[in-house]
CSV table of C-alpha atoms in Angstrom, one decimal:
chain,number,residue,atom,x,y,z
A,10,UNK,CA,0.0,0.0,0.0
A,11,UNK,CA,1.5,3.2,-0.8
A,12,UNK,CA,2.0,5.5,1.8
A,13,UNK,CA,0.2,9.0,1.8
A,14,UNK,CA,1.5,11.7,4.2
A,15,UNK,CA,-1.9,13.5,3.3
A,16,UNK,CA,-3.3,11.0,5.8
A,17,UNK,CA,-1.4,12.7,8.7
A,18,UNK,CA,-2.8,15.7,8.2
A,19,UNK,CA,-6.3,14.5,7.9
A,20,UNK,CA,-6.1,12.0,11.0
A,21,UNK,CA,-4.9,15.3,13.2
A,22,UNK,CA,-7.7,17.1,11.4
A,23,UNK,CA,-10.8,14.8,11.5
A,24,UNK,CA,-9.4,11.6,13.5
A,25,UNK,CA,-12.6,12.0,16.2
A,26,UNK,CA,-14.8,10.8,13.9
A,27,UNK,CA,-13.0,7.5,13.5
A,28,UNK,CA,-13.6,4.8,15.7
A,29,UNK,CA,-10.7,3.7,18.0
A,30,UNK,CA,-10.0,1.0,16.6
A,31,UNK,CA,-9.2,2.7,13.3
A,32,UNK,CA,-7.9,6.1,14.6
A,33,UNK,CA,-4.8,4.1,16.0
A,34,UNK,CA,-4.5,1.3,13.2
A,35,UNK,CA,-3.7,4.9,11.4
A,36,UNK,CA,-1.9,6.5,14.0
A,37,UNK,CA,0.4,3.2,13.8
A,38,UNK,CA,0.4,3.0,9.8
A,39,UNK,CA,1.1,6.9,9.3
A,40,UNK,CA,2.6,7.7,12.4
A,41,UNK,CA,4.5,5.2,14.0
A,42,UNK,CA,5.7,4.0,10.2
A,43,UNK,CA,4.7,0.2,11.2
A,44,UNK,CA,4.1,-2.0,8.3
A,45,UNK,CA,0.5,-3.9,8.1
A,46,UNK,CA,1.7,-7.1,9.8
A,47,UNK,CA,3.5,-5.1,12.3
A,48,UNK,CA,0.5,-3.3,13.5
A,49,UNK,CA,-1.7,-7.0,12.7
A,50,UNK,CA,1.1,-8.8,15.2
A,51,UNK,CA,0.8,-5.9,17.9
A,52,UNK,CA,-3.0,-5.9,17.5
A,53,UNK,CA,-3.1,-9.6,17.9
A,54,UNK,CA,-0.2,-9.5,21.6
A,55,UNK,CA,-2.9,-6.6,23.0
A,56,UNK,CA,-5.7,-9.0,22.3
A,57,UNK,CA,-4.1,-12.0,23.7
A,58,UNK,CA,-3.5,-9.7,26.8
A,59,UNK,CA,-6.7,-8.8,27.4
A,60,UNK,CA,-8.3,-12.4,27.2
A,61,UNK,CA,-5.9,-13.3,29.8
A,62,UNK,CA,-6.6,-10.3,31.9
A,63,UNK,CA,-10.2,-11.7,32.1
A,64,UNK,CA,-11.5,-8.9,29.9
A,65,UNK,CA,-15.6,-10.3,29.4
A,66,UNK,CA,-15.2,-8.6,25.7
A,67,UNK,CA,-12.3,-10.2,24.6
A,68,UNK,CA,-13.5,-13.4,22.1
A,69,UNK,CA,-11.8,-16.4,22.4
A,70,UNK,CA,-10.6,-16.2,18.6
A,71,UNK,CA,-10.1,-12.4,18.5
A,72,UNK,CA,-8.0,-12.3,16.0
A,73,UNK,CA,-7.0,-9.8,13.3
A,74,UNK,CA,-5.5,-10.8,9.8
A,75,UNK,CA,-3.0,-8.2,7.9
A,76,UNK,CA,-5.6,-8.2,5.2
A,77,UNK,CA,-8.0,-7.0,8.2
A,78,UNK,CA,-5.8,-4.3,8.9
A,79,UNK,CA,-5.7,-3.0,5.6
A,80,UNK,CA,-9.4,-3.0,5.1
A,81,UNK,CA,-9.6,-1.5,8.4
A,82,UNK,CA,-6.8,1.1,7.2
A,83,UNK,CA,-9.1,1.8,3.9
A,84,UNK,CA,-12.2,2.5,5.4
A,85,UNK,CA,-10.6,5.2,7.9
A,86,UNK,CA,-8.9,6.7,4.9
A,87,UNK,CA,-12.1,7.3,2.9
A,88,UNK,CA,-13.6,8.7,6.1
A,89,UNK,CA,-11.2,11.2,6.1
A,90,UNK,CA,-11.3,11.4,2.4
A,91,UNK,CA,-15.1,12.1,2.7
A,92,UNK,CA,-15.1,14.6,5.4
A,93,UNK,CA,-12.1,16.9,4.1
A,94,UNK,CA,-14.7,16.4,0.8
A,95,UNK,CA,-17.2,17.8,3.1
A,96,UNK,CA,-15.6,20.2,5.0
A,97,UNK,CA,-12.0,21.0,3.4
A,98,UNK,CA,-11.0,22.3,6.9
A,99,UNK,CA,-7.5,21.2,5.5
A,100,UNK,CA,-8.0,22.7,1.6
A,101,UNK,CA,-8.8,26.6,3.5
A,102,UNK,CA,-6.3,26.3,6.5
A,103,UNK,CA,-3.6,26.0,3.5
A,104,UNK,CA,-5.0,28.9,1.8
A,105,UNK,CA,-5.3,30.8,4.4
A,106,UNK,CA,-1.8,30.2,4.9
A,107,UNK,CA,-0.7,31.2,1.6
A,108,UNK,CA,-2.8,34.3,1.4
A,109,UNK,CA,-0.6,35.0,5.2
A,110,UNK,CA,2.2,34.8,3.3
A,111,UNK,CA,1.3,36.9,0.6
A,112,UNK,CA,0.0,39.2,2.8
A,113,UNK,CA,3.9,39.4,4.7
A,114,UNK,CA,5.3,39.3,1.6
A,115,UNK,CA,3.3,42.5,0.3
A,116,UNK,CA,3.8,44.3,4.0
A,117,UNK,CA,7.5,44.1,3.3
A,118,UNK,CA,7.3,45.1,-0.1
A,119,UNK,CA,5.2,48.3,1.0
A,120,UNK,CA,7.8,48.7,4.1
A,121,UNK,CA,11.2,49.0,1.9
A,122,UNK,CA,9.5,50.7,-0.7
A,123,UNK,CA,8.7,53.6,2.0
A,124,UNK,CA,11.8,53.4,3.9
A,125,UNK,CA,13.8,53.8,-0.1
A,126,UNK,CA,11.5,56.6,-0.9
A,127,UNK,CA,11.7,58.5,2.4
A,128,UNK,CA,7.5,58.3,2.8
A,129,UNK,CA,6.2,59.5,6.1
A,130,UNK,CA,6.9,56.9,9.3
A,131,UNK,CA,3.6,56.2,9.6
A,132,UNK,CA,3.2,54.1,6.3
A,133,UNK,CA,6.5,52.1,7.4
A,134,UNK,CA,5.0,51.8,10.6
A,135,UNK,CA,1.6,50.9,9.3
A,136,UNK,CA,3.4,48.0,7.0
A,137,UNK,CA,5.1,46.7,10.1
A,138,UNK,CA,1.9,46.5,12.2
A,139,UNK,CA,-0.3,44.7,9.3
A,140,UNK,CA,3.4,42.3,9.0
A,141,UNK,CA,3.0,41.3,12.6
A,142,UNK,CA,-0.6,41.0,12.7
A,143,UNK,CA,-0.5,38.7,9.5
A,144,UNK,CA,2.3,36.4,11.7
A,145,UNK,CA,-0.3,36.1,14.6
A,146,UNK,CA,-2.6,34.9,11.8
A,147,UNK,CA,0.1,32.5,11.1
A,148,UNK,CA,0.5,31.5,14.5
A,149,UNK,CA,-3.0,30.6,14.6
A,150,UNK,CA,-3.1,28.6,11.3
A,151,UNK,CA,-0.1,26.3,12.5
């Protein structure tokens, strides 16, 4: 399966709508970089534990397959897939952060320009303020 780092994003962003069950099988895939029968082999040990612990809702053949743990890996994705469909919390948060960064970009423009030129402090000190208050918005979009 090929790995997409978009997935990080997405699990910070939307993971609480997952269930447990596949908000750490994704935490573990994208995360914790462990390969399907890694995270099959630890899922299996914590099962194992927790029969012998007595848990009542541990089944005697509780078992998961690496095949499971794709499929569970697949659903979660298109979860996320479908809410940032949705939503596109993560889409506008990166344009937001580009239009930040333009925004900086143009302050400083507008701050040398008036400093070259000689213009009146207040426009160098106006460009300053709307640089810093466009790095709070940064701040906030991180």
């Amino acid at each position: 399966m090929a790995v997409n780092p978009e997935f990080t994003v997405l699990l910070d962003v939307y993971g609480d709508i997952l269930t447990e069950k596949e908000r750490d099988m994704l935490d573990y895939y994208y995360n914790d970089d462990l390969s399907l029968r890694e995270i099959s082999d630890n899922e299996n040990v914590a099962r194992r534990e927790r029969r012998a612990s007595g848990d009542e809702n541990a089944r005697e053949h509780d078992t998961i397959t690496r095949q499971g743990v794709r499929d569970t890996i697949k659903r979660a994705e298109a979860k996320l897939l479908a809410m940032e469909e949705k939503l596109g919390l993560v889409r506008k948060n990166r344009e937001m952060a580009e239009i930040v960064a333009e925004i900086r970009k143009n302050a400083e423009k507008v701050a040398v320009r008036a400093y070259q030129i000689r213009a009146p402090k207040e426009i160098i000190t106006t460009a300053s303020d709307i640089d810093t208050l466009a790095e709070k918005l940064e701040e906030y979009l991180k």
